[in-house]
């Protein structure tokens, strides 16, 4: 069974091609670049809120 992705990444249209996503949400592997991934999520959230 896979993990459910329910953070800001799930709202990103480029989720399938995002290397930070794969590194941060990878199954059965050490997480990498989590700080960069969170920074990216915050940027995406600001953009979404600005456009709402």
PDB file of N, CA, C and O in Angstrom:
ATOM      1  N   UNK A   1       0.845  -1.183   0.000  1.00  0.00           N
ATOM      2  CA  UNK A   1       0.000   0.000   0.000  1.00  0.00           C
ATOM      3  C   UNK A   1       0.884   1.237   0.000  1.00  0.00           C
ATOM      4  O   UNK A   1       1.825   1.333   0.764  1.00  0.00           O
ATOM      5  N   UNK A   2       0.598   2.201  -0.852  1.00  0.00           N
ATOM      6  CA  UNK A   2       1.386   3.424  -0.938  1.00  0.00           C
ATOM      7  C   UNK A   2       0.952   4.452   0.085  1.00  0.00           C
ATOM      8  O   UNK A   2      -0.102   4.363   0.684  1.00  0.00           O
ATOM      9  N   UNK A   3       1.819   5.445   0.261  1.00  0.00           N
ATOM     10  CA  UNK A   3       1.493   6.548   1.157  1.00  0.00           C
ATOM     11  C   UNK A   3       0.525   7.490   0.462  1.00  0.00           C
ATOM     12  O   UNK A   3       0.592   7.685  -0.743  1.00  0.00           O
ATOM     13  N   UNK A   4      -0.362   8.080   1.235  1.00  0.00           N
ATOM     14  CA  UNK A   4      -1.265   9.098   0.695  1.00  0.00           C
ATOM     15  C   UNK A   4      -0.549  10.445   0.753  1.00  0.00           C
ATOM     16  O   UNK A   4      -0.015  10.832   1.783  1.00  0.00           O
ATOM     17  N   UNK A   5      -0.518  11.143  -0.363  1.00  0.00           N
ATOM     18  CA  UNK A   5       0.110  12.456  -0.432  1.00  0.00           C
ATOM     19  C   UNK A   5      -0.989  13.495  -0.244  1.00  0.00           C
ATOM     20  O   UNK A   5      -1.863  13.636  -1.085  1.00  0.00           O
ATOM     21  N   UNK A   6      -0.954  14.194   0.882  1.00  0.00           N
ATOM     22  CA  UNK A   6      -2.016  15.168   1.152  1.00  0.00           C
ATOM     23  C   UNK A   6      -1.469  16.529   1.577  1.00  0.00           C
ATOM     24  O   UNK A   6      -2.138  17.288   2.235  1.00  0.00           O
ATOM     25  N   UNK A   7      -0.221  16.811   1.175  1.00  0.00           N
ATOM     26  CA  UNK A   7       0.329  18.128   1.471  1.00  0.00           C
ATOM     27  C   UNK A   7       0.234  19.003   0.221  1.00  0.00           C
ATOM     28  O   UNK A   7      -0.456  18.666  -0.732  1.00  0.00           O
ATOM     29  N   UNK A   8       0.914  20.113   0.239  1.00  0.00           N
ATOM     30  CA  UNK A   8       0.836  21.061  -0.884  1.00  0.00           C
ATOM     31  C   UNK A   8       1.257  20.430  -2.209  1.00  0.00           C
ATOM     32  O   UNK A   8       0.772  20.819  -3.275  1.00  0.00           O
ATOM     33  N   UNK A   9       2.138  19.435  -2.164  1.00  0.00           N
ATOM     34  CA  UNK A   9       2.582  18.774  -3.402  1.00  0.00           C
ATOM     35  C   UNK A   9       1.402  18.181  -4.176  1.00  0.00           C
ATOM     36  O   UNK A   9       1.418  18.151  -5.402  1.00  0.00           O
ATOM     37  N   UNK A  10       0.392  17.726  -3.476  1.00  0.00           N
ATOM     38  CA  UNK A  10      -0.743  17.096  -4.148  1.00  0.00           C
ATOM     39  C   UNK A  10      -1.523  18.078  -5.011  1.00  0.00           C
ATOM     40  O   UNK A  10      -2.286  17.682  -5.882  1.00  0.00           O
ATOM     41  N   UNK A  11      -1.311  19.389  -4.802  1.00  0.00           N
ATOM     42  CA  UNK A  11      -2.040  20.415  -5.556  1.00  0.00           C
ATOM     43  C   UNK A  11      -1.211  20.974  -6.707  1.00  0.00           C
ATOM     44  O   UNK A  11      -1.637  21.884  -7.393  1.00  0.00           O
ATOM     45  N   UNK A  12      -0.013  20.421  -6.914  1.00  0.00           N
ATOM     46  CA  UNK A  12       0.899  20.925  -7.936  1.00  0.00           C
ATOM     47  C   UNK A  12       0.682  20.190  -9.253  1.00  0.00           C
ATOM     48  O   UNK A  12       0.669  18.958  -9.288  1.00  0.00           O
ATOM     49  N   UNK A  13       0.548  20.939 -10.327  1.00  0.00           N
ATOM     50  CA  UNK A  13       0.331  20.348 -11.643  1.00  0.00           C
ATOM     51  C   UNK A  13       1.556  19.646 -12.207  1.00  0.00           C
ATOM     52  O   UNK A  13       1.450  18.890 -13.165  1.00  0.00           O
ATOM     53  N   UNK A  14       2.725  19.882 -11.622  1.00  0.00           N
ATOM     54  CA  UNK A  14       3.960  19.281 -12.123  1.00  0.00           C
ATOM     55  C   UNK A  14       4.486  18.197 -11.192  1.00  0.00           C
ATOM     56  O   UNK A  14       5.657  17.837 -11.241  1.00  0.00           O
ATOM     57  N   UNK A  15       3.617  17.656 -10.362  1.00  0.00           N
ATOM     58  CA  UNK A  15       4.029  16.700  -9.331  1.00  0.00           C
ATOM     59  C   UNK A  15       4.757  15.480  -9.904  1.00  0.00           C
ATOM     60  O   UNK A  15       5.727  15.003  -9.333  1.00  0.00           O
ATOM     61  N   UNK A  16       4.329  14.988 -11.051  1.00  0.00           N
ATOM     62  CA  UNK A  16       4.907  13.762 -11.604  1.00  0.00           C
ATOM     63  C   UNK A  16       6.305  13.959 -12.170  1.00  0.00           C
ATOM     64  O   UNK A  16       7.060  13.004 -12.285  1.00  0.00           O
ATOM     65  N   UNK A  17       6.664  15.188 -12.513  1.00  0.00           N
ATOM     66  CA  UNK A  17       7.995  15.440 -13.059  1.00  0.00           C
ATOM     67  C   UNK A  17       8.921  16.138 -12.069  1.00  0.00           C
ATOM     68  O   UNK A  17      10.027  16.535 -12.422  1.00  0.00           O
ATOM     69  N   UNK A  18       8.493  16.283 -10.829  1.00  0.00           N
ATOM     70  CA  UNK A  18       9.265  17.029  -9.822  1.00  0.00           C
ATOM     71  C   UNK A  18      10.257  16.121  -9.091  1.00  0.00           C
ATOM     72  O   UNK A  18       9.867  15.188  -8.393  1.00  0.00           O
ATOM     73  N   UNK A  19      11.541  16.423  -9.246  1.00  0.00           N
ATOM     74  CA  UNK A  19      12.580  15.622  -8.598  1.00  0.00           C
ATOM     75  C   UNK A  19      12.524  15.786  -7.075  1.00  0.00           C
ATOM     76  O   UNK A  19      12.722  14.829  -6.339  1.00  0.00           O
ATOM     77  N   UNK A  20      12.244  17.001  -6.594  1.00  0.00           N
ATOM     78  CA  UNK A  20      12.138  17.211  -5.143  1.00  0.00           C
ATOM     79  C   UNK A  20      11.006  16.373  -4.566  1.00  0.00           C
ATOM     80  O   UNK A  20      11.127  15.824  -3.471  1.00  0.00           O
ATOM     81  N   UNK A  21       9.902  16.280  -5.287  1.00  0.00           N
ATOM     82  CA  UNK A  21       8.782  15.453  -4.836  1.00  0.00           C
ATOM     83  C   UNK A  21       9.219  13.999  -4.692  1.00  0.00           C
ATOM     84  O   UNK A  21       8.974  13.355  -3.684  1.00  0.00           O
ATOM     85  N   UNK A  22       9.886  13.492  -5.710  1.00  0.00           N
ATOM     86  CA  UNK A  22      10.323  12.084  -5.673  1.00  0.00           C
ATOM     87  C   UNK A  22      11.287  11.832  -4.526  1.00  0.00           C
ATOM     88  O   UNK A  22      11.237  10.803  -3.865  1.00  0.00           O
ATOM     89  N   UNK A  23      12.186  12.787  -4.276  1.00  0.00           N
ATOM     90  CA  UNK A  23      13.152  12.614  -3.197  1.00  0.00           C
ATOM     91  C   UNK A  23      12.494  12.748  -1.827  1.00  0.00           C
ATOM     92  O   UNK A  23      12.848  12.042  -0.895  1.00  0.00           O
ATOM     93  N   UNK A  24      11.529  13.646  -1.717  1.00  0.00           N
ATOM     94  CA  UNK A  24      10.898  13.900  -0.422  1.00  0.00           C
ATOM     95  C   UNK A  24       9.829  12.894  -0.066  1.00  0.00           C
ATOM     96  O   UNK A  24       9.604  12.610   1.106  1.00  0.00           O
ATOM     97  N   UNK A  25       9.140  12.358  -1.069  1.00  0.00           N
ATOM     98  CA  UNK A  25       8.041  11.437  -0.815  1.00  0.00           C
ATOM     99  C   UNK A  25       8.364  10.014  -1.236  1.00  0.00           C
ATOM    100  O   UNK A  25       7.471   9.182  -1.333  1.00  0.00           O
ATOM    101  N   UNK A  26       9.626   9.738  -1.537  1.00  0.00           N
ATOM    102  CA  UNK A  26       9.998   8.414  -2.037  1.00  0.00           C
ATOM    103  C   UNK A  26       9.686   7.312  -1.043  1.00  0.00           C
ATOM    104  O   UNK A  26       9.864   7.464   0.161  1.00  0.00           O
ATOM    105  N   UNK A  27       9.196   6.209  -1.545  1.00  0.00           N
ATOM    106  CA  UNK A  27       8.871   5.064  -0.710  1.00  0.00           C
ATOM    107  C   UNK A  27      10.102   4.208  -0.490  1.00  0.00           C
ATOM    108  O   UNK A  27      10.907   4.027  -1.404  1.00  0.00           O
ATOM    109  N   UNK A  28      10.248   3.699   0.711  1.00  0.00           N
ATOM    110  CA  UNK A  28      11.338   2.795   1.077  1.00  0.00           C
ATOM    111  C   UNK A  28      12.718   3.367   0.765  1.00  0.00           C
ATOM    112  O   UNK A  28      13.592   2.679   0.259  1.00  0.00           O
ATOM    113  N   UNK A  29      12.889   4.641   1.024  1.00  0.00           N
ATOM    114  CA  UNK A  29      14.186   5.277   0.829  1.00  0.00           C
ATOM    115  C   UNK A  29      14.321   6.439   1.798  1.00  0.00           C
ATOM    116  O   UNK A  29      13.331   6.932   2.325  1.00  0.00           O
ATOM    117  N   UNK A  30      15.561   6.848   2.026  1.00  0.00           N
ATOM    118  CA  UNK A  30      15.802   7.998   2.881  1.00  0.00           C
ATOM    119  C   UNK A  30      15.300   9.251   2.179  1.00  0.00           C
ATOM    120  O   UNK A  30      15.469   9.415   0.971  1.00  0.00           O
ATOM    121  N   UNK A  31      14.691  10.142   2.929  1.00  0.00           N
ATOM    122  CA  UNK A  31      14.234  11.403   2.355  1.00  0.00           C
ATOM    123  C   UNK A  31      15.431  12.313   2.135  1.00  0.00           C
ATOM    124  O   UNK A  31      16.325  12.382   2.953  1.00  0.00           O
ATOM    125  N   UNK A  32      15.417  13.022   1.009  1.00  0.00           N
ATOM    126  CA  UNK A  32      16.483  13.957   0.673  1.00  0.00           C
ATOM    127  C   UNK A  32      15.869  15.306   0.338  1.00  0.00           C
ATOM    128  O   UNK A  32      14.733  15.382  -0.110  1.00  0.00           O
ATOM    129  N   UNK A  33      16.648  16.353   0.539  1.00  0.00           N
ATOM    130  CA  UNK A  33      16.235  17.707   0.147  1.00  0.00           C
ATOM    131  C   UNK A  33      14.863  18.102   0.683  1.00  0.00           C
ATOM    132  O   UNK A  33      14.108  18.803   0.010  1.00  0.00           O
ATOM    133  N   UNK A  34      14.543  17.675   1.889  1.00  0.00           N
ATOM    134  CA  UNK A  34      13.230  17.972   2.461  1.00  0.00           C
ATOM    135  C   UNK A  34      13.062  19.477   2.666  1.00  0.00           C
ATOM    136  O   UNK A  34      11.993  20.026   2.377  1.00  0.00           O
ATOM    137  N   UNK A  35      14.110  20.152   3.092  1.00  0.00           N
ATOM    138  CA  UNK A  35      14.010  21.605   3.298  1.00  0.00           C
ATOM    139  C   UNK A  35      13.694  22.312   1.984  1.00  0.00           C
ATOM    140  O   UNK A  35      12.854  23.218   1.943  1.00  0.00           O
ATOM    141  N   UNK A  36      14.336  21.887   0.888  1.00  0.00           N
ATOM    142  CA  UNK A  36      14.060  22.484  -0.420  1.00  0.00           C
ATOM    143  C   UNK A  36      12.641  22.181  -0.861  1.00  0.00           C
ATOM    144  O   UNK A  36      11.974  23.013  -1.470  1.00  0.00           O
ATOM    145  N   UNK A  37      12.170  20.966  -0.571  1.00  0.00           N
ATOM    146  CA  UNK A  37      10.817  20.594  -0.953  1.00  0.00           C
ATOM    147  C   UNK A  37       9.803  21.463  -0.203  1.00  0.00           C
ATOM    148  O   UNK A  37       8.840  21.949  -0.795  1.00  0.00           O
ATOM    149  N   UNK A  38      10.020  21.676   1.082  1.00  0.00           N
ATOM    150  CA  UNK A  38       9.107  22.497   1.876  1.00  0.00           C
ATOM    151  C   UNK A  38       9.125  23.942   1.382  1.00  0.00           C
ATOM    152  O   UNK A  38       8.074  24.577   1.275  1.00  0.00           O
ATOM    153  N   UNK A  39      10.307  24.440   1.040  1.00  0.00           N
ATOM    154  CA  UNK A  39      10.416  25.795   0.490  1.00  0.00           C
ATOM    155  C   UNK A  39       9.605  25.898  -0.809  1.00  0.00           C
ATOM    156  O   UNK A  39       8.886  26.875  -1.037  1.00  0.00           O
ATOM    157  N   UNK A  40       9.693  24.881  -1.647  1.00  0.00           N
ATOM    158  CA  UNK A  40       8.934  24.852  -2.897  1.00  0.00           C
ATOM    159  C   UNK A  40       7.432  24.810  -2.611  1.00  0.00           C
ATOM    160  O   UNK A  40       6.648  25.511  -3.259  1.00  0.00           O
ATOM    161  N   UNK A  41       7.022  24.014  -1.635  1.00  0.00           N
ATOM    162  CA  UNK A  41       5.606  23.932  -1.273  1.00  0.00           C
ATOM    163  C   UNK A  41       5.083  25.286  -0.797  1.00  0.00           C
ATOM    164  O   UNK A  41       3.974  25.687  -1.150  1.00  0.00           O
ATOM    165  N   UNK A  42       5.893  25.996  -0.011  1.00  0.00           N
ATOM    166  CA  UNK A  42       5.469  27.300   0.500  1.00  0.00           C
ATOM    167  C   UNK A  42       5.306  28.290  -0.651  1.00  0.00           C
ATOM    168  O   UNK A  42       4.368  29.082  -0.671  1.00  0.00           O
ATOM    169  N   UNK A  43       6.221  28.230  -1.628  1.00  0.00           N
ATOM    170  CA  UNK A  43       6.133  29.101  -2.794  1.00  0.00           C
ATOM    171  C   UNK A  43       4.851  28.805  -3.577  1.00  0.00           C
ATOM    172  O   UNK A  43       4.125  29.710  -3.963  1.00  0.00           O
ATOM    173  N   UNK A  44       4.560  27.531  -3.776  1.00  0.00           N
ATOM    174  CA  UNK A  44       3.348  27.133  -4.493  1.00  0.00           C
ATOM    175  C   UNK A  44       2.093  27.590  -3.748  1.00  0.00           C
ATOM    176  O   UNK A  44       1.146  28.070  -4.369  1.00  0.00           O
ATOM    177  N   UNK A  45       2.094  27.445  -2.431  1.00  0.00           N
ATOM    178  CA  UNK A  45       0.923  27.851  -1.634  1.00  0.00           C
ATOM    179  C   UNK A  45       0.689  29.360  -1.762  1.00  0.00           C
ATOM    180  O   UNK A  45      -0.443  29.793  -1.944  1.00  0.00           O
ATOM    181  N   UNK A  46       1.758  30.155  -1.684  1.00  0.00           N
ATOM    182  CA  UNK A  46       1.615  31.608  -1.835  1.00  0.00           C
ATOM    183  C   UNK A  46       1.024  31.950  -3.194  1.00  0.00           C
ATOM    184  O   UNK A  46       0.159  32.815  -3.299  1.00  0.00           O
ATOM    185  N   UNK A  47       1.520  31.296  -4.240  1.00  0.00           N
ATOM    186  CA  UNK A  47       0.997  31.546  -5.589  1.00  0.00           C
ATOM    187  C   UNK A  47      -0.480  31.185  -5.697  1.00  0.00           C
ATOM    188  O   UNK A  47      -1.256  31.930  -6.291  1.00  0.00           O
ATOM    189  N   UNK A  48      -0.849  30.053  -5.130  1.00  0.00           N
ATOM    190  CA  UNK A  48      -2.260  29.634  -5.164  1.00  0.00           C
ATOM    191  C   UNK A  48      -3.138  30.616  -4.423  1.00  0.00           C
ATOM    192  O   UNK A  48      -4.212  30.993  -4.896  1.00  0.00           O
ATOM    193  N   UNK A  49      -2.700  31.051  -3.235  1.00  0.00           N
ATOM    194  CA  UNK A  49      -3.494  31.982  -2.435  1.00  0.00           C
ATOM    195  C   UNK A  49      -3.609  33.334  -3.110  1.00  0.00           C
ATOM    196  O   UNK A  49      -4.639  33.988  -3.029  1.00  0.00           O
ATOM    197  N   UNK A  50      -2.546  33.740  -3.810  1.00  0.00           N
ATOM    198  CA  UNK A  50      -2.558  35.015  -4.519  1.00  0.00           C
ATOM    199  C   UNK A  50      -3.571  34.972  -5.676  1.00  0.00           C
ATOM    200  O   UNK A  50      -4.213  35.970  -5.959  1.00  0.00           O
ATOM    201  N   UNK A  51      -3.711  33.825  -6.287  1.00  0.00           N
ATOM    202  CA  UNK A  51      -4.602  33.678  -7.444  1.00  0.00           C
ATOM    203  C   UNK A  51      -6.052  33.364  -7.069  1.00  0.00           C
ATOM    204  O   UNK A  51      -6.910  33.339  -7.930  1.00  0.00           O
ATOM    205  N   UNK A  52      -6.302  33.105  -5.800  1.00  0.00           N
ATOM    206  CA  UNK A  52      -7.679  32.799  -5.360  1.00  0.00           C
ATOM    207  C   UNK A  52      -8.513  34.037  -5.180  1.00  0.00           C
ATOM    208  O   UNK A  52      -8.167  35.110  -5.083  1.00  0.00           O
TER     209      UNK A  52
END
